[in-house]
XYZ file of C-alpha atoms in Angstrom:
316
model
C -6.532 12.580 -19.516
C -10.454 11.516 -20.645
C -12.465 9.138 -18.059
C -15.146 8.971 -20.307
C -13.522 7.298 -23.144
C -14.832 9.536 -25.938
C -12.018 10.459 -27.710
C -11.256 14.184 -25.863
C -9.608 15.538 -23.139
C -11.257 15.491 -19.807
C -9.276 17.873 -16.684
C -10.222 16.187 -13.724
C -9.211 17.858 -10.451
C -9.410 17.319 -6.363
C -10.316 20.831 -4.685
C -9.408 22.124 -1.032
C -13.242 21.769 0.434
C -12.531 17.670 -0.471
C -14.112 17.222 -3.778
C -13.418 15.932 -6.375
C -14.878 17.769 -10.385
C -14.499 16.709 -13.663
C -14.771 19.074 -16.666
C -15.423 17.027 -19.816
C -13.718 17.475 -23.221
C -15.841 18.279 -26.470
C -14.283 17.544 -29.408
C -13.359 21.290 -30.348
C -10.773 21.441 -27.395
C -13.320 23.537 -24.818
C -14.769 21.884 -21.918
C -18.538 21.785 -20.406
C -19.854 23.403 -17.068
C -17.963 21.964 -13.475
C -19.620 18.934 -12.233
C -19.235 17.110 -9.439
C -17.761 13.459 -9.523
C -19.639 11.031 -7.118
C -20.146 6.641 -6.482
C -23.028 5.064 -8.161
C -24.510 5.518 -4.535
C -24.978 9.428 -6.004
C -22.354 10.759 -3.335
C -19.825 13.360 -3.571
C -16.449 10.985 -4.094
C -14.146 12.573 -0.798
C -11.325 10.789 1.586
C -12.854 11.092 4.492
C -14.855 14.142 4.695
C -16.083 17.290 2.745
C -17.316 20.972 2.728
C -20.727 22.276 1.000
C -22.944 25.632 0.982
C -25.935 25.580 2.450
C -27.702 28.892 3.015
C -24.159 30.909 2.512
C -22.478 29.468 4.708
C -20.205 26.121 4.833
C -21.481 22.516 5.962
C -18.981 20.139 6.488
C -19.516 16.313 6.034
C -18.196 13.278 7.876
C -17.929 10.300 6.214
C -15.689 7.853 8.304
C -13.077 8.628 10.867
C -9.665 9.194 8.617
C -10.563 13.011 8.222
C -8.384 13.802 5.417
C -9.677 16.086 3.001
C -8.613 15.207 -0.576
C -6.772 17.654 -2.231
C -4.820 15.514 -5.487
C -6.590 12.890 -7.531
C -4.997 10.884 -10.745
C -7.545 8.792 -13.236
C -5.157 4.861 -13.806
C -6.158 2.372 -14.577
C -5.647 0.644 -11.451
C -6.575 -3.139 -11.493
C -5.503 -3.284 -15.283
C -9.482 -4.045 -16.332
C -9.277 -1.336 -19.196
C -10.448 1.523 -17.884
C -9.534 4.697 -15.195
C -9.924 4.347 -11.293
C -9.694 6.912 -9.133
C -6.358 7.801 -6.407
C -6.870 10.436 -4.604
C -4.459 11.395 -1.904
C -4.875 13.947 1.087
C -3.587 15.375 3.991
C -5.983 15.476 7.800
C -5.087 17.763 11.078
C -5.446 16.208 14.706
C -3.467 17.090 17.566
C -1.598 14.757 19.688
C 0.003 15.230 23.785
C 3.891 16.328 22.890
C 5.909 14.928 25.957
C 6.327 17.610 28.541
C 6.068 20.756 25.938
C 2.477 20.196 25.638
C 0.448 19.307 23.039
C 1.891 19.028 19.008
C 0.305 19.194 15.703
C -0.050 15.593 13.437
C -1.090 16.248 10.945
C -1.344 12.444 8.388
C -1.090 12.145 5.230
C -3.358 8.758 3.176
C -3.330 7.604 -0.853
C -6.651 5.811 -1.508
C -8.359 4.276 -4.189
C -11.918 4.374 -5.378
C -12.731 0.853 -7.712
C -13.957 1.854 -11.726
C -17.010 -1.086 -11.970
C -18.099 -0.106 -14.848
C -16.660 0.595 -17.806
C -13.907 3.327 -19.818
C -17.004 4.666 -20.950
C -19.218 4.946 -18.319
C -17.683 5.076 -15.035
C -18.858 3.959 -12.286
C -17.299 4.207 -9.180
C -17.658 2.437 -5.898
C -19.170 3.836 -1.827
C -15.907 3.223 -0.141
C -11.804 4.439 -0.572
C -9.120 1.292 -0.778
C -6.567 2.096 1.624
C -3.362 2.160 -0.787
C 0.273 4.271 1.821
C 0.145 5.446 4.505
C 2.285 8.565 3.402
C 2.750 11.217 1.080
C 0.952 13.027 -2.130
C 0.862 10.212 -4.965
C 1.541 12.989 -7.601
C 2.878 10.790 -9.989
C 2.459 6.792 -11.180
C 4.622 5.333 -13.301
C 7.671 2.741 -13.905
C 10.443 4.607 -12.217
C 12.246 1.800 -12.288
C 11.968 -0.069 -15.065
C 11.015 -3.125 -14.582
C 7.537 -2.932 -16.814
C 4.751 -2.291 -13.788
C 3.994 0.875 -12.331
C 5.459 2.655 -9.125
C 4.077 5.782 -7.204
C 6.786 8.717 -6.894
C 5.648 11.354 -4.397
C 5.824 15.047 -2.757
C 5.560 15.171 0.653
C 4.231 18.100 3.387
C 7.493 17.671 5.220
C 9.405 17.931 1.868
C 11.384 15.343 0.057
C 10.738 12.938 -2.869
C 9.842 9.586 -2.419
C 9.085 6.434 -3.749
C 6.985 2.883 -3.416
C 7.854 0.079 -5.375
C 5.106 -1.958 -7.253
C 5.439 -5.287 -6.530
C 2.474 -6.926 -7.114
C 2.109 -7.423 -11.211
C -0.383 -6.102 -13.405
C -4.007 -5.706 -12.058
C -2.145 -6.076 -8.488
C -0.582 -3.545 -7.209
C 1.216 -3.439 -3.976
C 3.744 -1.669 -1.986
C 6.995 -1.646 0.082
C 8.302 0.378 1.629
C 8.654 4.198 1.457
C 12.421 4.929 -0.298
C 13.705 8.483 0.176
C 15.143 9.841 -2.784
C 15.729 13.524 -2.242
C 15.989 14.681 0.908
C 14.184 17.356 2.464
C 17.340 19.048 3.445
C 17.901 19.308 -0.575
C 14.639 21.587 -0.914
C 17.303 24.404 1.272
C 18.215 26.931 0.273
C 22.086 26.746 0.940
C 22.591 30.638 1.820
C 19.942 31.970 3.369
C 18.705 28.789 5.377
C 15.387 28.363 6.817
C 13.414 25.114 6.558
C 11.501 22.478 3.237
C 7.823 22.493 3.642
C 5.019 20.460 0.612
C 7.139 19.012 -2.284
C 4.351 18.294 -5.431
C 5.977 16.198 -8.284
C 5.945 15.636 -12.058
C 7.846 12.739 -13.743
C 8.906 13.953 -17.265
C 12.519 13.616 -19.398
C 13.588 16.818 -19.312
C 16.905 16.801 -21.466
C 15.657 14.033 -23.208
C 17.665 11.573 -22.661
C 15.824 9.482 -22.463
C 15.556 8.709 -18.222
C 12.681 9.823 -16.749
C 13.321 13.413 -14.310
C 11.943 14.961 -11.609
C 10.464 18.614 -11.960
C 9.737 19.130 -7.835
C 7.700 22.864 -6.686
C 8.163 23.479 -2.833
C 7.763 26.107 -0.478
C 10.632 26.490 2.383
C 10.694 28.831 5.575
C 13.516 31.229 6.454
C 13.732 32.200 9.697
C 14.991 35.915 10.759
C 17.872 35.908 12.632
C 16.730 35.390 15.527
C 17.097 37.869 19.145
C 19.130 36.229 21.562
C 16.271 34.755 23.850
C 16.809 34.215 27.955
C 16.367 31.116 29.009
C 13.211 32.587 31.062
C 11.795 33.804 27.636
C 12.338 30.758 26.252
C 10.098 28.958 29.636
C 7.821 32.156 28.474
C 7.002 31.627 24.758
C 7.026 27.452 24.713
C 4.183 27.993 28.582
C 2.339 30.076 25.341
C 2.250 27.389 22.446
C 1.600 24.896 25.291
C -1.548 26.772 26.723
C -2.077 27.550 22.590
C -1.899 23.697 21.765
C -3.888 22.550 24.810
C -6.962 24.306 23.762
C -6.952 23.157 19.822
C -6.418 19.899 21.476
C -9.514 19.623 23.280
C -11.207 22.213 20.578
C -10.728 19.613 17.955
C -11.648 17.275 20.483
C -15.217 18.423 21.401
C -15.745 19.665 17.895
C -15.342 15.979 16.730
C -17.711 15.164 19.166
C -20.384 16.442 17.928
C -19.813 16.261 15.053
C -20.058 12.640 15.363
C -23.427 12.614 17.407
C -24.671 14.784 14.827
C -23.288 12.883 11.150
C -23.170 16.517 9.802
C -26.676 17.340 10.122
C -28.422 20.134 11.856
C -25.947 22.558 12.359
C -28.045 25.314 14.517
C -28.582 22.179 16.660
C -25.607 21.004 17.505
C -23.292 24.543 18.123
C -26.172 25.208 20.574
C -25.518 21.755 22.396
C -21.536 22.649 21.784
C -21.618 25.865 23.700
C -23.641 24.808 26.369
C -21.266 22.060 26.871
C -18.550 22.110 30.571
C -15.960 21.456 28.310
C -16.096 23.433 26.122
C -17.073 26.970 28.493
C -13.816 25.746 30.303
C -11.976 25.572 27.360
C -13.682 28.910 25.975
C -12.049 30.701 29.204
C -8.659 29.339 28.249
C -8.937 30.823 25.187
C -10.083 33.998 26.275
C -6.542 33.483 28.346
C -4.463 32.868 25.630
C -5.515 35.301 24.280
C -4.369 37.845 26.471
C -1.027 36.118 26.291
C -1.274 35.740 21.998
C 0.563 39.173 21.968
C 3.749 38.469 23.648
C 4.087 35.611 21.700
C 4.625 36.819 19.211
C 7.647 38.654 20.748
C 9.174 35.810 21.542
C 8.725 34.031 17.936
C 11.306 34.516 15.535
C 9.740 35.805 11.956
C 9.413 33.053 9.313
C 9.728 34.342 5.214
C 7.533 32.176 3.325
C 9.249 31.933 -0.506
C 9.760 28.540 -2.750
C 10.969 27.613 -5.983
C 11.080 24.950 -8.991
C 14.028 21.657 -8.678
C 14.805 19.589 -11.158
C 16.658 16.644 -10.882
C 18.097 15.166 -13.331
C 18.347 11.172 -13.821
C 21.402 9.496 -13.979
């Protein structure tokens, strides 16, 4: 990938802190120091929030209402104007109601775009993200169906491989609904069982037959032999889990309220004000209640073993 059009290969990457980075290449194949990618206003390019270090302490900067962390970034000529734009993938976490059981963790994902208004030798990125598709990672931008338009093929936080067909025209991409190419269940070890986690993919002609294949990395979770819990123990576990989820949900609601109010500034002042909040104090007491029951929750929860594989799926 040559972001600045000088004929040298550059290295583009996103990071867990929500920022995008570039290392520009040299004629001898070496790479320059890492640079944070910024937009034309001088702000770091991100998907909704990112973390920087201030006085040796992490500080979360909120941008808009998405609450998304950018984990993946690719350079691609989105609008067919000869320069490279940025396509970013992300996941964000929130807490929402789950019927009578309490609250569940809801993870929203998104693929978003930053247009390059500069040139192929002098990239200048706009200040706002554009929504592309609502879910799954944009791992590969390729012409998957051979119709002359590039498509999106990606993995997911909950497993599987998905295809978004480009229904637009050159320079004006438009994508249809997700089509599942490989179900999450296909990535579970047939002997050990388990549950599929994140899948990330790359597309290549693996067996050199002229067809695009999928190379997929994933992680799985295997539950050890589940004890025969009684109905009373199951009910006890669900009540403790409900308490934990409610505490987490309220904690996030309170933090979001104060982060929006202070806009990521005056962190010490924000924390002092938040700790006097009656809802914060009430929630802290509930956390203390949960901490007394956390050991019991571990006793009532089956042990989980994480593992992962690299899979190859050949195109027929």
